[in-house]
Short mmCIF file of C-alpha atoms in Angstrom, two decimals:
data_model
loop_
_atom_site.label_atom_id
_atom_site.label_comp_id
_atom_site.label_asym_id
_atom_site.label_seq_id
_atom_site.Cartn_x
_atom_site.Cartn_y
_atom_site.Cartn_z
CA UNK A 1 214.39 40.88 205.57
CA UNK A 2 214.19 38.53 202.35
CA UNK A 3 212.27 41.23 200.76
CA UNK A 4 214.48 43.95 201.88
CA UNK A 5 217.55 42.18 200.30
CA UNK A 6 215.50 41.16 197.04
CA UNK A 7 214.53 44.77 196.72
CA UNK A 8 218.39 45.75 197.06
CA UNK A 9 219.56 43.07 194.81
CA UNK A 10 217.27 44.36 192.13
CA UNK A 11 217.89 47.80 192.75
CA UNK A 12 221.76 46.79 192.41
CA UNK A 13 220.84 45.02 189.27
CA UNK A 14 218.88 47.82 187.56
CA UNK A 15 221.85 50.29 188.08
CA UNK A 16 224.35 48.04 186.53
CA UNK A 17 221.96 47.67 183.42
CA UNK A 18 221.60 51.50 183.30
CA UNK A 19 225.11 51.77 183.01
CA UNK A 20 225.78 49.08 180.81
CA UNK A 21 223.23 50.52 178.50
CA UNK A 22 224.88 54.32 178.91
CA UNK A 23 228.52 52.75 177.91
CA UNK A 24 226.93 50.47 174.83
CA UNK A 25 224.83 53.46 173.53
CA UNK A 26 227.82 56.31 174.16
CA UNK A 27 230.17 53.77 172.35
CA UNK A 28 227.82 53.76 169.12
CA UNK A 29 227.82 57.48 169.11
CA UNK A 30 231.71 57.63 169.21
CA UNK A 31 231.98 54.99 166.61
CA UNK A 32 229.33 56.83 164.22
CA UNK A 33 231.87 60.00 164.98
CA UNK A 34 234.98 57.82 164.11
CA UNK A 35 233.67 57.45 160.83
CA UNK A 36 235.48 60.88 160.33
CA UNK A 37 238.38 61.20 162.12
CA UNK A 38 239.67 64.47 160.81
CA UNK A 39 236.43 66.19 161.64
CA UNK A 40 236.61 64.45 165.04
CA UNK A 41 239.77 65.45 165.75
CA UNK A 42 239.69 69.35 164.68
CA UNK A 43 236.43 69.29 167.07
CA UNK A 44 238.41 68.08 170.23
CA UNK A 45 241.33 70.24 169.59
CA UNK A 46 238.54 73.39 168.78
CA UNK A 47 237.04 72.65 172.13
CA UNK A 48 240.03 72.49 174.03
CA UNK A 49 241.38 75.64 172.56
CA UNK A 50 238.13 77.81 172.80
CA UNK A 51 237.50 76.67 176.84
CA UNK A 52 241.50 77.84 177.04
CA UNK A 53 240.41 81.09 176.37
CA UNK A 54 238.93 81.37 179.83
CA UNK A 55 242.04 80.86 181.46
CA UNK A 56 243.62 83.27 179.42
CA UNK A 57 240.95 85.74 180.65
CA UNK A 58 242.42 85.12 184.19
CA UNK A 59 245.76 85.29 183.24
CA UNK A 60 245.14 88.97 181.86
CA UNK A 61 243.56 89.62 185.05
CA UNK A 62 246.80 88.43 186.92
CA UNK A 63 248.87 90.65 184.57
CA UNK A 64 247.61 93.84 186.28
CA UNK A 65 246.94 92.76 189.86
CA UNK A 66 248.59 90.01 192.03
CA UNK A 67 245.36 88.68 193.45
CA UNK A 68 241.76 88.26 192.41
CA UNK A 69 239.47 88.34 195.29
CA UNK A 70 242.07 87.59 197.77
CA UNK A 71 243.41 84.49 196.31
CA UNK A 72 246.55 83.99 194.07
CA UNK A 73 247.07 82.76 190.75
CA UNK A 74 247.75 79.33 191.24
CA UNK A 75 244.59 79.27 193.81
CA UNK A 76 242.15 80.80 190.97
CA UNK A 77 243.62 78.09 188.64
CA UNK A 78 242.63 75.57 191.63
CA UNK A 79 239.46 76.26 191.67
CA UNK A 80 238.88 77.14 187.80
CA UNK A 81 240.14 73.43 187.08
CA UNK A 82 237.97 71.82 189.76
CA UNK A 83 234.80 73.68 188.95
CA UNK A 84 236.00 72.81 185.33
CA UNK A 85 236.38 69.19 185.79
CA UNK A 86 233.15 68.74 187.61
CA UNK A 87 231.19 70.76 184.96
CA UNK A 88 232.95 69.52 181.62
CA UNK A 89 232.12 65.55 182.73
CA UNK A 90 228.32 66.10 183.91
CA UNK A 91 228.21 68.47 180.67
CA UNK A 92 229.76 65.19 178.90
CA UNK A 93 227.88 62.49 180.64
CA UNK A 94 224.51 64.22 181.43
CA UNK A 95 223.96 67.85 179.73
CA UNK A 96 221.71 66.45 176.98
CA UNK A 97 219.21 66.02 179.06
CA UNK A 98 218.04 69.82 178.77
CA UNK A 99 217.07 69.25 175.28
CA UNK A 100 214.04 66.97 176.20
CA UNK A 101 212.04 69.88 175.21
CA UNK A 102 213.34 69.23 171.73
CA UNK A 103 212.61 65.90 171.69
CA UNK A 104 208.70 66.29 173.26
CA UNK A 105 208.00 68.58 170.42
CA UNK A 106 209.45 66.55 167.79
CA UNK A 107 207.55 63.34 169.26
CA UNK A 108 210.96 61.68 169.44
CA UNK A 109 210.73 61.14 173.69
CA UNK A 110 207.53 59.10 172.96
CA UNK A 111 209.73 56.45 170.83
CA UNK A 112 212.31 56.57 173.88
CA UNK A 113 209.27 55.74 176.50
CA UNK A 114 208.55 52.33 174.63
CA UNK A 115 212.18 51.29 174.65
CA UNK A 116 213.58 48.62 177.27
CA UNK A 117 215.97 51.44 178.59
CA UNK A 118 215.70 54.05 180.89
CA UNK A 119 214.30 57.29 179.17
CA UNK A 120 217.04 59.22 181.08
CA UNK A 121 219.92 57.55 180.27
CA UNK A 122 218.62 57.68 176.36
CA UNK A 123 218.21 61.58 177.09
CA UNK A 124 221.61 61.45 178.53
CA UNK A 125 223.70 59.70 175.87
CA UNK A 126 221.67 61.22 172.52
CA UNK A 127 224.29 61.91 170.33
CA UNK A 128 226.94 61.68 172.87
CA UNK A 129 229.36 64.22 171.53
CA UNK A 130 233.32 62.92 171.62
CA UNK A 131 234.40 66.80 171.27
CA UNK A 132 233.31 67.44 175.07
CA UNK A 133 236.47 65.69 176.01
CA UNK A 134 238.29 68.69 175.18
CA UNK A 135 236.91 70.89 177.55
CA UNK A 136 237.49 67.88 180.47
CA UNK A 137 241.08 67.73 179.30
CA UNK A 138 241.54 71.52 179.21
CA UNK A 139 239.87 71.62 182.99
CA UNK A 140 242.40 68.86 184.01
CA UNK A 141 245.46 70.20 182.44
CA UNK A 142 244.75 73.60 184.53
CA UNK A 143 244.48 71.86 187.68
CA UNK A 144 247.15 69.62 187.39
CA UNK A 145 249.21 72.68 186.92
CA UNK A 146 247.69 74.70 190.14
CA UNK A 147 248.33 71.44 192.10
CA UNK A 148 252.51 71.43 191.46
CA UNK A 149 252.29 75.07 192.18
CA UNK A 150 250.30 74.54 195.25
CA UNK A 151 251.90 71.54 196.96
CA UNK A 152 248.79 70.55 198.94
CA UNK A 153 249.58 68.12 201.78
CA UNK A 154 247.80 64.66 201.95
CA UNK A 155 245.75 65.57 204.69
CA UNK A 156 243.70 68.03 202.82
CA UNK A 157 244.38 66.47 199.54
CA UNK A 158 241.75 63.76 200.06
CA UNK A 159 239.07 66.48 199.49
CA UNK A 160 240.08 67.33 195.68
CA UNK A 161 238.61 63.63 194.16
CA UNK A 162 235.65 64.05 196.38
CA UNK A 163 234.94 67.74 195.42
CA UNK A 164 235.24 66.90 191.61
CA UNK A 165 232.13 63.71 191.98
CA UNK A 166 230.24 66.07 194.11
CA UNK A 167 230.36 68.98 191.69
CA UNK A 168 229.27 66.29 188.78
CA UNK A 169 226.63 65.16 191.18
CA UNK A 170 225.35 68.86 191.77
CA UNK A 171 225.54 70.09 187.82
CA UNK A 172 223.76 66.74 186.83
CA UNK A 173 221.17 67.56 189.39
CA UNK A 174 220.65 70.85 188.16
CA UNK A 175 220.59 69.77 184.75
CA UNK A 176 217.98 66.77 185.51
CA UNK A 177 215.65 69.43 187.48
CA UNK A 178 216.03 71.59 184.14
CA UNK A 179 214.62 68.60 182.10
CA UNK A 180 212.00 67.61 184.71
CA UNK A 181 210.84 71.53 184.29
CA UNK A 182 210.52 71.08 180.84
CA UNK A 183 207.77 68.47 181.08
CA UNK A 184 205.87 71.50 182.03
CA UNK A 185 207.36 74.14 180.05
CA UNK A 186 208.34 73.12 176.80
CA UNK A 187 210.59 76.06 176.53
CA UNK A 188 212.40 76.13 179.37
CA UNK A 189 215.86 75.58 178.54
CA UNK A 190 216.98 78.89 179.37
CA UNK A 191 216.11 78.79 182.61
CA UNK A 192 217.96 75.49 183.16
CA UNK A 193 220.82 77.13 181.23
CA UNK A 194 220.85 80.02 184.05
CA UNK A 195 221.99 77.54 186.55
CA UNK A 196 223.99 74.89 184.72
CA UNK A 197 226.37 77.23 182.15
CA UNK A 198 225.84 80.07 184.41
CA UNK A 199 226.67 78.06 187.34
CA UNK A 200 229.73 76.81 185.54
CA UNK A 201 230.80 80.14 184.64
CA UNK A 202 230.31 81.52 188.30
CA UNK A 203 232.40 78.98 190.02
CA UNK A 204 235.45 79.26 188.20
CA UNK A 205 236.50 82.35 189.82
CA UNK A 206 236.48 82.39 193.87
CA UNK A 207 233.23 83.72 194.92
CA UNK A 208 234.93 86.31 197.32
CA UNK A 209 234.57 88.36 193.93
CA UNK A 210 230.79 88.48 194.04
CA UNK A 211 228.28 90.19 196.57
CA UNK A 212 227.45 88.19 199.91
CA UNK A 213 223.76 88.10 199.05
CA UNK A 214 224.85 86.03 196.09
CA UNK A 215 227.36 84.28 197.92
CA UNK A 216 224.66 83.22 200.61
CA UNK A 217 222.33 82.27 197.86
CA UNK A 218 224.47 79.74 196.14
CA UNK A 219 225.22 78.19 199.29
CA UNK A 220 221.58 77.69 200.92
CA UNK A 221 219.27 78.03 198.14
CA UNK A 222 221.19 76.45 194.84
CA UNK A 223 224.26 74.94 196.51
CA UNK A 224 226.77 75.81 193.83
CA UNK A 225 229.23 76.64 196.44
CA UNK A 226 229.61 73.26 197.32
CA UNK A 227 231.13 72.69 193.85
CA UNK A 228 234.60 73.61 194.65
CA UNK A 229 234.33 76.89 197.03
CA UNK A 230 233.48 75.59 200.21
CA UNK A 231 235.55 72.49 199.87
CA UNK A 232 238.31 74.04 198.07
CA UNK A 233 239.03 76.67 200.97
CA UNK A 234 239.38 73.10 203.09
CA UNK A 235 242.21 72.57 200.48
CA UNK A 236 243.58 75.57 200.50
CA UNK A 237 243.29 76.27 203.87
CA UNK A 238 241.95 79.49 203.54
CA UNK A 239 239.45 81.49 206.15
CA UNK A 240 236.20 82.16 204.39
CA UNK A 241 235.90 85.95 203.60
CA UNK A 242 232.27 85.90 204.62
CA UNK A 243 232.86 84.28 208.31
CA UNK A 244 230.55 81.10 207.35
CA UNK A 245 231.02 78.11 209.57
CA UNK A 246 233.72 76.55 209.04
CA UNK A 247 231.89 72.83 209.44
CA UNK A 248 230.39 73.80 206.02
CA UNK A 249 233.61 72.62 203.98
CA UNK A 250 232.70 69.15 204.70
CA UNK A 251 229.13 69.52 203.56
CA UNK A 252 229.39 68.85 199.71
CA UNK A 253 228.40 65.43 199.84
CA UNK A 254 224.76 66.16 201.56
CA UNK A 255 224.28 69.12 199.28
CA UNK A 256 225.36 66.59 196.32
CA UNK A 257 222.88 63.84 197.73
CA UNK A 258 219.84 66.41 198.66
CA UNK A 259 219.72 67.69 195.14
CA UNK A 260 220.13 64.59 193.34
CA UNK A 261 217.08 63.15 195.54
CA UNK A 262 215.11 66.55 194.64
CA UNK A 263 216.29 66.10 190.93
CA UNK A 264 215.44 62.42 191.07
CA UNK A 265 211.74 63.28 192.48
CA UNK A 266 211.11 65.84 189.94
CA UNK A 267 212.09 64.05 186.95
CA UNK A 268 210.10 60.99 188.11
CA UNK A 269 207.26 63.16 188.89
CA UNK A 270 207.58 64.92 185.12
CA UNK A 271 207.62 61.53 183.71
CA UNK A 272 204.33 60.51 185.37
CA UNK A 273 202.60 63.54 184.50
CA UNK A 274 203.98 63.59 180.65
CA UNK A 275 200.71 62.47 178.24
CA UNK A 276 202.69 62.31 175.10
CA UNK A 277 203.21 64.75 172.33
CA UNK A 278 200.88 67.81 172.27
CA UNK A 279 199.89 67.49 176.05
#
């Protein structure tokens, strides 16, 4: 019992230390970027404007039709906003993990291994980019507008922050899996991007616009449907167009935890296998 308590305390201390290290390193990169305030402001505004083109494309669709995949404009904005928030936060905090192969080829990853900070934390926060806040702000704005028009009751609104958190974990896990794959294949970033950036684009729209086989694949194989689709159906009080079980709407935490454990195992396995540059 004492040993279990000591291990739990040690694990909690390690987690706190990792978070502290992440914050300190991120602040270092932000202070470096702040030395050029005009450039930083322009990058932030540019990121906001560029990502706003996605919602402009959705608006163009609704000029010609009243629904998209059976969903109204506010409902599509809700799905877009929740998926965008999850993706933007995961990209902001952990998106750099998919650049592992660059560090392996240059030998920079070897230096990370001898520092007293988790290599994963160092990879995630490396060159922390302030401009990614623009994408987060844009998604939050769209989500806020959608919620003012949908008037979601409180008995369903509790799902919204949970689905965003689970979405962050799901996207982060996919980036981590992609990073772990690069221990084996140094040219693997494109494979990971198909599931991260591709998944970010896919989840911006109602999955009812895609084929049933794809929807089942992103539900039962790569669980992108739990980023915003299944929990979103609960929030919007909409039936599943494919007739999938109702209880799937509450499995986002299970899907996120399962994929996170798989990603952690893959990362540790890749780290154990790593034999320095040229291996």
